[in-house]
XYZ file of C-alpha atoms in Angstrom:
611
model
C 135.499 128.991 92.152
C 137.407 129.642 95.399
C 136.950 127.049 98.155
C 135.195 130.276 100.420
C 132.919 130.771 98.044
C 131.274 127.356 98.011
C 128.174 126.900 100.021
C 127.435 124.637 102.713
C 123.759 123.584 102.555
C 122.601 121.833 106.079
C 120.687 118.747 105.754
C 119.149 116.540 108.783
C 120.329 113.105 107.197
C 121.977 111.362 103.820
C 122.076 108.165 102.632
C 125.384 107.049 100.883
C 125.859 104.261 98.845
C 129.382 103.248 98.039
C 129.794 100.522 95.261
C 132.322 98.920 93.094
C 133.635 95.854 92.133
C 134.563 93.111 94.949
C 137.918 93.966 94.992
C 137.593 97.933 94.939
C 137.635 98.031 98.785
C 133.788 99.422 99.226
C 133.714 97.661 102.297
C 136.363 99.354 103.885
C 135.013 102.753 102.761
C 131.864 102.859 104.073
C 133.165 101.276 107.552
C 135.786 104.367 107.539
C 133.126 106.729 106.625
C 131.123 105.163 109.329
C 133.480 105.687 111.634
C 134.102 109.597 110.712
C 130.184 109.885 111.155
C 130.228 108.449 114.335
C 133.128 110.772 115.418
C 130.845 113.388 113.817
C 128.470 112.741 116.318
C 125.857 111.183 113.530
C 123.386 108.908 114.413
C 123.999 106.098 112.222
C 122.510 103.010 110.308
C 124.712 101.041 107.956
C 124.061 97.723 105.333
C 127.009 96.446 104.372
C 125.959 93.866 101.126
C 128.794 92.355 99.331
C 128.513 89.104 97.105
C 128.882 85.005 97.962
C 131.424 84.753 95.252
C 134.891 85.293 97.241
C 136.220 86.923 93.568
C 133.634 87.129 90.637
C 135.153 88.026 88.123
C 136.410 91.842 87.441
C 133.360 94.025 86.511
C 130.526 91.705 86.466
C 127.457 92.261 87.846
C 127.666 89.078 90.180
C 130.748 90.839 91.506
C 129.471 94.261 93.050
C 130.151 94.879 96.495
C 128.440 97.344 98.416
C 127.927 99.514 101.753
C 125.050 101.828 102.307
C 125.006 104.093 105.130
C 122.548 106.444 106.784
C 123.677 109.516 109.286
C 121.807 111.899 110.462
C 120.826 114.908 112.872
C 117.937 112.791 115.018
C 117.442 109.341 115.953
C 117.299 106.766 112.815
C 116.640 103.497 112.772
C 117.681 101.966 109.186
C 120.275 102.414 106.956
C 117.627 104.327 104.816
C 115.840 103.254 101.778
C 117.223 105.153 98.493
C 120.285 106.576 98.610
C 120.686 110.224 98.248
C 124.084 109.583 96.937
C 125.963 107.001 94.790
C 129.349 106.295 94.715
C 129.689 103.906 91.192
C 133.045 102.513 90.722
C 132.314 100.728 87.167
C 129.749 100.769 85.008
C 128.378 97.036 86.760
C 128.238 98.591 90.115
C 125.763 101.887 88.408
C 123.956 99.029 86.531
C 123.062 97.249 89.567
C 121.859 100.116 92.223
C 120.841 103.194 89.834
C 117.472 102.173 90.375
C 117.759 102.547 93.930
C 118.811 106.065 93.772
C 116.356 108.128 94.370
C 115.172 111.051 91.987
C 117.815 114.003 91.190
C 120.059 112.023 93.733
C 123.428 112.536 93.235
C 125.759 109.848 91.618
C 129.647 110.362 91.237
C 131.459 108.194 88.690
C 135.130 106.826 88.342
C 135.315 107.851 84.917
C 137.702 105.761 84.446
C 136.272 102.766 84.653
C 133.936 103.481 82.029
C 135.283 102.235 78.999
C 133.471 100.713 76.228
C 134.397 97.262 77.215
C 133.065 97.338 80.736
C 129.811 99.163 79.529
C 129.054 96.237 77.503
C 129.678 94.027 80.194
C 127.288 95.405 82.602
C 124.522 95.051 79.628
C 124.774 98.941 78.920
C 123.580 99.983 75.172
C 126.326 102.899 75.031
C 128.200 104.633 77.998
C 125.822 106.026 80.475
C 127.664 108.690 81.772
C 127.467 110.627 78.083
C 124.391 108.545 76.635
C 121.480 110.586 78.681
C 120.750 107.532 80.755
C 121.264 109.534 84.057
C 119.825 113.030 83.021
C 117.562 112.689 85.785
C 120.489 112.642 88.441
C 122.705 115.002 89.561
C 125.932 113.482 87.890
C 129.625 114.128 89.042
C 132.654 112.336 86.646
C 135.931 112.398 88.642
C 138.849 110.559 87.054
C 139.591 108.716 89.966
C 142.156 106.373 88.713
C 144.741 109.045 87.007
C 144.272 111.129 89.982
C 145.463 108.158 91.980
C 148.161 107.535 89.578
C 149.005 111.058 89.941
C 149.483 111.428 93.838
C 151.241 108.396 93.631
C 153.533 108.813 90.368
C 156.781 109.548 92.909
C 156.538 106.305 94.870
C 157.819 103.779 92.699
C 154.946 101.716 93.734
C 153.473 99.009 91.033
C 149.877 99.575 88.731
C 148.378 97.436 91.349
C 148.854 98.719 94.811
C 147.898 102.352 93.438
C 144.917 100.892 91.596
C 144.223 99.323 95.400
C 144.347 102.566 96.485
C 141.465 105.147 94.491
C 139.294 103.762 97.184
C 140.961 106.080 99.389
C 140.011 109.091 96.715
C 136.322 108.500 96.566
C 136.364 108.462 100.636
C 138.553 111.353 100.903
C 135.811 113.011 98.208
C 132.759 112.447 100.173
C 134.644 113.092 103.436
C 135.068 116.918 102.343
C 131.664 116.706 100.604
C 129.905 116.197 103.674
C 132.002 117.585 105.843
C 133.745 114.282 107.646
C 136.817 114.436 109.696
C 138.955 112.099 107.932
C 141.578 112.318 111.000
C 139.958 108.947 112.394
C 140.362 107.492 108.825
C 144.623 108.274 108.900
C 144.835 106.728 112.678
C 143.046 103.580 111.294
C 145.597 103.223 108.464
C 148.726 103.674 110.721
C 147.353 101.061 112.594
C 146.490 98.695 110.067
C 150.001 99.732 107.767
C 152.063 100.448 110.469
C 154.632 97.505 108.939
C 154.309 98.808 105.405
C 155.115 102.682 105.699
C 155.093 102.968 101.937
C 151.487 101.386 101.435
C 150.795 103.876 104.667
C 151.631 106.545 103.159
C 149.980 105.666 99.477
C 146.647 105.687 101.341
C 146.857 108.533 103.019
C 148.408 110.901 100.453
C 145.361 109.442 98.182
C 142.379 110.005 101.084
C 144.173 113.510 101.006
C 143.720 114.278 97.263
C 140.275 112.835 97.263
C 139.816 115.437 100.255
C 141.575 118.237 98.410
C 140.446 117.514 95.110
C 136.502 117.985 96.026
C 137.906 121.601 98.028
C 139.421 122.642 94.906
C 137.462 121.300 91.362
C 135.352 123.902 90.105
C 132.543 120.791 89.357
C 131.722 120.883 93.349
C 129.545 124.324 93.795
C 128.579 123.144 97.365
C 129.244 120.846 100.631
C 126.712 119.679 103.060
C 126.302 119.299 106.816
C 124.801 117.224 108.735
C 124.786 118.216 112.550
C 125.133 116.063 115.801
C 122.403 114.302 117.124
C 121.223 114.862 120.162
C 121.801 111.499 121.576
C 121.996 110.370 125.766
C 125.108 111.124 127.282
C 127.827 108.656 127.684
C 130.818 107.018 125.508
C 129.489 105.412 122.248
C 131.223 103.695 119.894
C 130.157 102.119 116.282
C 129.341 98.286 116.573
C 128.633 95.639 114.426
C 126.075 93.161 115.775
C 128.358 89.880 115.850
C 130.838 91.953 117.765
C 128.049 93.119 120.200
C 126.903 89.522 120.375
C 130.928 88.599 121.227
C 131.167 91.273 123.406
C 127.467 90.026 125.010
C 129.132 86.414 125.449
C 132.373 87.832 127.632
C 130.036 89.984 130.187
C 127.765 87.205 130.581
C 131.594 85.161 131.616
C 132.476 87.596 133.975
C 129.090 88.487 135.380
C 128.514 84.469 135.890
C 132.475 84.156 137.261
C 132.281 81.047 134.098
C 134.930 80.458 131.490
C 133.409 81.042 128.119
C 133.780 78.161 125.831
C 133.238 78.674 121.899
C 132.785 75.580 119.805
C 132.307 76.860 116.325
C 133.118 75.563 112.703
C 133.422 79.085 109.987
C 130.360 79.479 108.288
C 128.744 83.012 106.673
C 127.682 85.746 108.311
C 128.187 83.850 112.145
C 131.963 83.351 111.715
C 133.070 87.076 113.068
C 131.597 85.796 116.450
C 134.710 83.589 116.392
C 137.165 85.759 115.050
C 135.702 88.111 117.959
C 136.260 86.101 120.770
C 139.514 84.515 119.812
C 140.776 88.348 120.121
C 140.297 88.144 124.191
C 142.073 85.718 125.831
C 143.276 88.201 128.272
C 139.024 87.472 129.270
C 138.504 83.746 130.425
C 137.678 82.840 127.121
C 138.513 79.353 125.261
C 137.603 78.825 121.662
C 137.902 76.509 119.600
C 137.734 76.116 115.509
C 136.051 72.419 115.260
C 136.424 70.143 111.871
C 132.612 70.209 111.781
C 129.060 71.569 112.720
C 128.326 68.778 114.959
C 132.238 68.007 116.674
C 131.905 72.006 117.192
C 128.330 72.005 119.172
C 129.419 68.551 120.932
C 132.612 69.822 122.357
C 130.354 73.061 123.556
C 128.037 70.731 125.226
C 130.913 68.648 127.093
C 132.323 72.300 127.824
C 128.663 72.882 129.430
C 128.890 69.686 131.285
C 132.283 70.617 133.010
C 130.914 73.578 134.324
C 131.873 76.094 131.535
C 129.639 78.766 130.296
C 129.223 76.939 126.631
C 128.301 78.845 123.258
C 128.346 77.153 119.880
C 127.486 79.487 116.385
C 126.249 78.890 113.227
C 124.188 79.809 110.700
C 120.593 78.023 109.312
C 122.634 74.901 107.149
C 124.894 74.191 110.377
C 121.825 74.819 112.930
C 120.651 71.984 110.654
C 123.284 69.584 111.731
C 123.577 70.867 115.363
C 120.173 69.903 115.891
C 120.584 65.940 117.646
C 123.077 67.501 120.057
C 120.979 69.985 120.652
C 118.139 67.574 121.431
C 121.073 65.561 123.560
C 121.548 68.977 125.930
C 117.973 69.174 126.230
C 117.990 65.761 127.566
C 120.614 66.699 129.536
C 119.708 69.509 130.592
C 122.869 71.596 130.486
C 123.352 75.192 129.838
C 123.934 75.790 126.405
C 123.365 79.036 124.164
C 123.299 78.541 120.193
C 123.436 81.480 118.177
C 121.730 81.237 115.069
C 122.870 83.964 112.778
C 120.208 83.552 109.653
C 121.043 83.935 105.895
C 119.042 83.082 103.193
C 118.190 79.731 102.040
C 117.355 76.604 101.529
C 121.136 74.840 101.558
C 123.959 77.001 100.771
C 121.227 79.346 99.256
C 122.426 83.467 100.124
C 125.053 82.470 102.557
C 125.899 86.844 101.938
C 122.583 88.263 102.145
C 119.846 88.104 105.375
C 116.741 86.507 105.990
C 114.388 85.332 108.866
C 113.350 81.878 108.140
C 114.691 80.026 110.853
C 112.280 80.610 113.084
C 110.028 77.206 112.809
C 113.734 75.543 112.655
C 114.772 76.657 116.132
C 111.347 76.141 117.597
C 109.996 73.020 116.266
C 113.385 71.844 114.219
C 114.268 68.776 116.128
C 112.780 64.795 116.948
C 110.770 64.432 119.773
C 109.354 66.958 122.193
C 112.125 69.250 122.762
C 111.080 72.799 123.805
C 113.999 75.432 123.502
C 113.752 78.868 124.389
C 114.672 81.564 121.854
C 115.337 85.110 121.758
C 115.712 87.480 118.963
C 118.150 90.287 118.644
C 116.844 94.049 117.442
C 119.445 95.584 116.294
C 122.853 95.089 116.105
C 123.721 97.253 119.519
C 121.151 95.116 120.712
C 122.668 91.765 120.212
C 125.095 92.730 123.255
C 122.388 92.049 125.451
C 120.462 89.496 124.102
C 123.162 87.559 124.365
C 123.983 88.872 127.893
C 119.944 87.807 128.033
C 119.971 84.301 126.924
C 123.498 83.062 128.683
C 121.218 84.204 131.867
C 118.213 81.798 131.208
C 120.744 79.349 129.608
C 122.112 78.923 133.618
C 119.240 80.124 135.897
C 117.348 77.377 133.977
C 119.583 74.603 133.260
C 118.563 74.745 129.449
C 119.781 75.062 125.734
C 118.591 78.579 124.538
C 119.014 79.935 120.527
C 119.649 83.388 119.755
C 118.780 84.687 116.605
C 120.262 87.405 114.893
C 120.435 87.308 111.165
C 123.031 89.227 107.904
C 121.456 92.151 108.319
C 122.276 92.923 112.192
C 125.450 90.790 112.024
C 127.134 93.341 109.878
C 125.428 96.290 110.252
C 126.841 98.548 112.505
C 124.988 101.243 114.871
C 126.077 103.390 117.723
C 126.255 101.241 120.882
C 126.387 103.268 124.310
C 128.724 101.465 126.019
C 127.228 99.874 129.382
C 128.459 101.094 133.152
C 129.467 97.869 133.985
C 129.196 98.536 137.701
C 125.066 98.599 136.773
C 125.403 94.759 134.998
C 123.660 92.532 137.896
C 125.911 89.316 138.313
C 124.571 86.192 137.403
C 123.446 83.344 140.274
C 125.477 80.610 139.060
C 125.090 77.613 141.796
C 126.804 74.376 141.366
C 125.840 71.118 143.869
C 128.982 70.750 147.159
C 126.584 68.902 149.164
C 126.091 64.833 149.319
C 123.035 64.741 151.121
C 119.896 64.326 149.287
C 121.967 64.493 145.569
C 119.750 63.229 142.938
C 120.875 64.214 139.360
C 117.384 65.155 138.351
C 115.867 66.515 141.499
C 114.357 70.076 140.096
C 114.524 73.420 141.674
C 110.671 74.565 143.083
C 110.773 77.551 141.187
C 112.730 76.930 137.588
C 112.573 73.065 137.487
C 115.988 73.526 136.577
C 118.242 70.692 137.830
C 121.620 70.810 139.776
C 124.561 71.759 138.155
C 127.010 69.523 139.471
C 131.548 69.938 138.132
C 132.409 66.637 137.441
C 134.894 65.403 140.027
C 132.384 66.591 142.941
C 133.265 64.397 145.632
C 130.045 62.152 146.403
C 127.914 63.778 143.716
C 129.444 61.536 140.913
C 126.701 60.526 137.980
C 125.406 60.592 134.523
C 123.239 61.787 132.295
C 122.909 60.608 128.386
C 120.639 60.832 125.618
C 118.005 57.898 126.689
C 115.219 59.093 128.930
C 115.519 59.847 132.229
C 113.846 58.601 135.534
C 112.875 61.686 137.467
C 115.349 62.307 140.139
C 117.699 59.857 139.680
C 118.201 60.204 136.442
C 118.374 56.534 135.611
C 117.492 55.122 132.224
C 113.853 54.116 132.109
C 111.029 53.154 129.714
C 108.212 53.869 131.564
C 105.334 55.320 129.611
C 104.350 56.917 132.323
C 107.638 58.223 133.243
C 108.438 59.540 129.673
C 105.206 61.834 129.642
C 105.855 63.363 132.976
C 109.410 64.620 132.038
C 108.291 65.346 128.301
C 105.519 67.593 130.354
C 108.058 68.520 132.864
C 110.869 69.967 130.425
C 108.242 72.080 128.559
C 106.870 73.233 131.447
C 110.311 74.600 132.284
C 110.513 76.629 129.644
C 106.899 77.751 129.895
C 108.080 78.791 133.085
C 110.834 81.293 131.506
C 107.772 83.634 131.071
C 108.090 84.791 134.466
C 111.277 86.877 133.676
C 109.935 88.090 129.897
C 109.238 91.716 130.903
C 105.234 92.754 129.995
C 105.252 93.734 126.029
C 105.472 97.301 125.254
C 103.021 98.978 123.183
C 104.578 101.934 121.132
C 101.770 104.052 119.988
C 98.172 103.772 121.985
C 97.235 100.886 123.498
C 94.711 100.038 121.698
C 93.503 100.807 117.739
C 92.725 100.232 114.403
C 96.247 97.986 113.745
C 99.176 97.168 115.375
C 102.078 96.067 113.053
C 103.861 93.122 115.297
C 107.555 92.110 114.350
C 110.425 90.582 115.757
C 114.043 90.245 115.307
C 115.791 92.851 112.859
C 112.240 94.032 111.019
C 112.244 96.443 114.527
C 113.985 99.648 112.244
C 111.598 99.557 109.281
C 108.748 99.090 111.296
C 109.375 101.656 113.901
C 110.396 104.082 110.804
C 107.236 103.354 108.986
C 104.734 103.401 112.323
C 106.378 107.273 113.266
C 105.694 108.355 109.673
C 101.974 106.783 109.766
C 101.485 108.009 113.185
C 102.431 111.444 112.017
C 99.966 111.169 109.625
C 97.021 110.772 112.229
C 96.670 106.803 111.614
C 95.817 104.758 114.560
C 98.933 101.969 114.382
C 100.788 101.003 117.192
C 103.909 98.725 117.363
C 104.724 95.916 119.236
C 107.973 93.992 118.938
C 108.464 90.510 120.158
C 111.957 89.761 121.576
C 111.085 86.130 123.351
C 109.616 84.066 120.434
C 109.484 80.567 122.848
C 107.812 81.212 125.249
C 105.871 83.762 124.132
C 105.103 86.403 126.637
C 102.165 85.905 128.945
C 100.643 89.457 128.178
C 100.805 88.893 124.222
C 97.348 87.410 123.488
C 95.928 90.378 125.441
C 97.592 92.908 124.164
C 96.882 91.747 120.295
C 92.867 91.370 121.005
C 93.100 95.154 121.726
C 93.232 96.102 117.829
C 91.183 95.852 115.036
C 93.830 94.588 112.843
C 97.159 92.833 113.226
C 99.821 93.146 110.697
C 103.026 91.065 110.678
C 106.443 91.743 108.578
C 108.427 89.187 107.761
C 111.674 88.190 105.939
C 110.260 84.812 105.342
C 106.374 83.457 104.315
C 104.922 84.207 107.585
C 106.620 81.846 110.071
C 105.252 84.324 113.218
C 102.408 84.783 112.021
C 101.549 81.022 111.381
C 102.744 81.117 115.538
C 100.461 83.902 116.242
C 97.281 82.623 114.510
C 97.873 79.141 115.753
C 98.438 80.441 119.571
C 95.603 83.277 120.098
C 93.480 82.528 117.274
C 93.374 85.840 115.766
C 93.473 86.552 111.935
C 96.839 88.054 111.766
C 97.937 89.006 108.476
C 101.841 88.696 106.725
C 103.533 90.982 104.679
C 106.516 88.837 103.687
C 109.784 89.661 102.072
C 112.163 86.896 100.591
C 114.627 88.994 98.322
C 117.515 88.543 100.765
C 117.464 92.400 101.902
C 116.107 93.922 104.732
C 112.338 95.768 104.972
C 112.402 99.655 103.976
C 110.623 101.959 105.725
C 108.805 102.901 102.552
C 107.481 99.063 101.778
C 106.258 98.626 105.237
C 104.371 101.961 105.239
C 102.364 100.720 102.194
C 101.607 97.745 104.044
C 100.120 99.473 106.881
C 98.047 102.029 104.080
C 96.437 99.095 102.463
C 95.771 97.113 105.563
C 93.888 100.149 106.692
């Protein structure tokens, strides 16, 4: 069959799941492939997944890496829940997400791969691909590897930078299939090969027979389309949400006229925050790569102290040992921001895959009465200003704050508009010039915050320290009395940060039979799932909480207004243990622990049997 003859069928979205073993590049596939949808003018949702083990061994299950992707035609909020296609590099990477796919899907196959030996060790009986395990799919066997070898067979390169390369054919495959523009995906590679021409030119020659090779083979009867979304005018780009939290960090810096300091020791899925903001030096942006949780979120706090803008990331197991300095700053009272980017646990528990059960940590997770205030990111375009958000309280009220993102946003990637940064309001950063009337602890009317004073102020010279303060002058003292007014004072500062939480808004009606409340990255699923209930005449609203201390004023309210309340969680009901405790209302959980996100389809069942 000619390539004019084949049809192109329109569709309004696709999921695409692209998985292989951990060192078959599936990462880097559906990132490019993200990219050419985004170019495409897709709206797009993506869930990168890829194992703790940095190299299991070859063709194991514990080994699969893999990148799902949703683009579409209209506005989507996930990265969809079964995929409509599957890319399977090996037999272990079909063994562990064919019963994701959804009915008739279609799965391709590196035939290849599928030898006898690798069946077995994915726990298959025979060879699937011949054995009538997938006759209810749509199945497509490409011999990806001696196709590779093929477009490659003049370079003289070795076995093992072509076999790095068939990658490159299954994206150049599903480029054509769904009608990508794989010109983004060769600009990418000259950058990232442009000192090894010969590995340059291996990739792209392959993406090109992957390309031509679905044009041409009589086995591909049609392509499919997916148009543009109509989306808000402006310049988008993809994003991840660590880089959108990075890129959060440096406006907040040059909105506040601060030097951004990052103390932060590696750690899973919160190091690319790092890596981020090491890149922009040409910013006024310091990090620094501490031996340690603790030496990394002490030097942030002496950063804080000398008048820096001061961040410090981690994930739950470092939070963990942050948490005595973190009580010091709140002591302290300097400006600190501690992002919190959640993974499953306890201990080194799913340092790969994404949870939310930090939440009582952050809050509650420290000795003493210690309020914090803590916002939680959306989505990953989202974590650009929540992190614009929280550096804002951090210095308006002279406070630590936590951010919480978690896996799932940290690498996911959506389109971000990117901001007019003419419309960013600048921050009202005021440090203490004069003498007269200097007390370290004397409180601002309004925020209770104290002065922020540079050390080397002439005249305004002092200390703080971990023991307990005398209000105003900050001298040590062990006054009973003393100790409960600045316990009371310091939570009634962040009580106070109420008065800049905007009033919660209610999508759906106002009132009802249930409202489904979440917070933090649930806010795709549950959106997803309210539409499709809406749609079906159901009386749900949703209401997404993106201060979890303090609480907004209006919440209480707002809740009493339904009949039921429903709350998904990735954890055992950490917000709704908050919710009950703080409005007395019989909020129920529908809690998820698996170490992957909420699916539209598991949330909608949720709301059908709470009704």
């Amino acid at each position: 069959m000619s390539t004019q003859e084949k049809v192109i069928e329109q569709l309004e979205s696709v999921v695409i799941r692209f998985a292989g073993d951990s060192g078959d590049g599936m990462q880097l596939t559906g990132q490019q492939f993200t990219q050419e949808s985004v170019l495409a003018g897709n709206d797009i949702g993506t869930l990168p997944d890829f194992p703790a083990e940095i190299r299991a061994p070859t063709g194991t299950l514990a080994g699969v890496s893999g990148f799902q992707l949703q683009f579409a035609s209209h506005d989507i909020y996930t990265p969809g829940d079964a995929p409509d296609v599957l890319v399977a590099m090996n037999p272990a990477a079909l063994k562990i997400n064919l019963g994701d796919v959804r009915p008739n899907g279609i799965i391709i196959a590196n035939t290849d791969a599928y030898t006898d030996k690798n069946c077995q060790k994915a726990g298959f009986g025979g060879n699937p691909l011949t054995d009538g395990t997938l006759s209810s799919y749509r199945l497509y066997t490409v011999d990806m590897n001696k196709m590779t070898q093929a477009a490659l067979a003049d370079t003289g390169l070795g076995p093992r930078d072509i076999d790095r390369t068939k990658n490159m054919f299954a994206l150049g495959l599903v480029s054509w299939m769904f009608q990508r523009p794989i010109g983004v995906t060769i600009k990418q590679l000259e950058k990232k090969f442009a000192a090894k021409p010969e590995i340059l030119d291996a990739n792209i020659r392959v993406l090109k027979a992957g390309y031509h090779y679905g044009e041409t083979a009589e086995i591909f009867t049609s392509a499919y389309e997916v148009k543009p979304a109509a989306i808000e005018p402006g310049t988008y780009r993809s994003i991840t949400g660590n880089a959108a939290t990075a890129y959060g960090f440096i406006a907040a810096s040059e909105l506040s006229g601060l030097r951004l300091f990052l103390g932060s020791y590696p750690i899973t899925p919160a190091s690319d925050v790092l890596h981020e903001l090491s890149k922009h030096k040409n910013f006024d942006v310091m990090t620094f790569q501490a031996e340690d949780e603790i030496a990394a979120v002490g030097a942030a706090i002496g950063a804080a102290f000398g008048g820096n803008l001061a961040i410090t990331t981690s994930s739950g197991p470092g939070v963990a040992l942050k948490m005595e300095a973190i009580s010091l700053a709140i002591m302290t009272e300097l400006p600190l921001v501690i992002a919190d980017i959640q993974r499953g646990g306890p201990s080194t528990g799913l340092p790969t895959k994404t949870e939310q059960a930090d939440l009582l940590q952050v809050i509650y997770g420290r000795h003493g009465e210690s309020p914090v205030p803590v916002i939680a990111a959306q989505t990953p375009a989202d974590c650009f200003w929540a992190a614009l958000e929280a550096c804002r309280i951090a210095v308006k009220y002279m406070t630590p704050v936590f951010l919480l993102t978690d896996g799932y946003l940290a690498n996911g990637a959506e389109p971000w508009k990117i901001p007019d940064v003419e419309s960013l309001e600048a921050f009202d950063v005021k440090f203490r010039k004069e003498v007269d009337g200097f007390l370290p602890y004397l409180r601002d009317e309004d925020t209770l915050a104290r002065p922020w004073v540079k050390p080397g102020t002439p005249g305004l010279e002092h200390r703080i320290g971990g023991l307990e303060k005398e209000d105003g002058s900050g001298n040590v003292s062990y006054s009973p009395t003393n100790h409960e007014h600045m316990v009371r004072t310091r939570a009634a500062k962040v009580k106070g940060i109420q008065r800049d939480i905007a009033p919660i808004e209610v999508y759906g009606d106002p009132e009802g039979d249930l409202v489904v409340v979440g917070w933090g990255s649930t806010y795709g699923a549950i959106r997803t799932a309210v539409d499709a209930a809406r749609n079906e005449g159901k009386k749900v609203s949703h209401v997404h909480i993106r201060w979890m201390n303090p609480l907004p004023a209006d919440l209480g309210d707002v809740l009493r207004r339904f009949k039921k309340v429903l709350v998904p969680e990735m954890n055992l009901g950490q917000l709704r243990m908050l919710l009950r405790a703080e409005y007395l209302i019989p909020a129920e959980g529908l809690n998820k622990v698996t170490g992957r996100p909420f699916t539209k389809s598991e949330i909608l069942r949720g709301i059908e049997n709470h009704l």
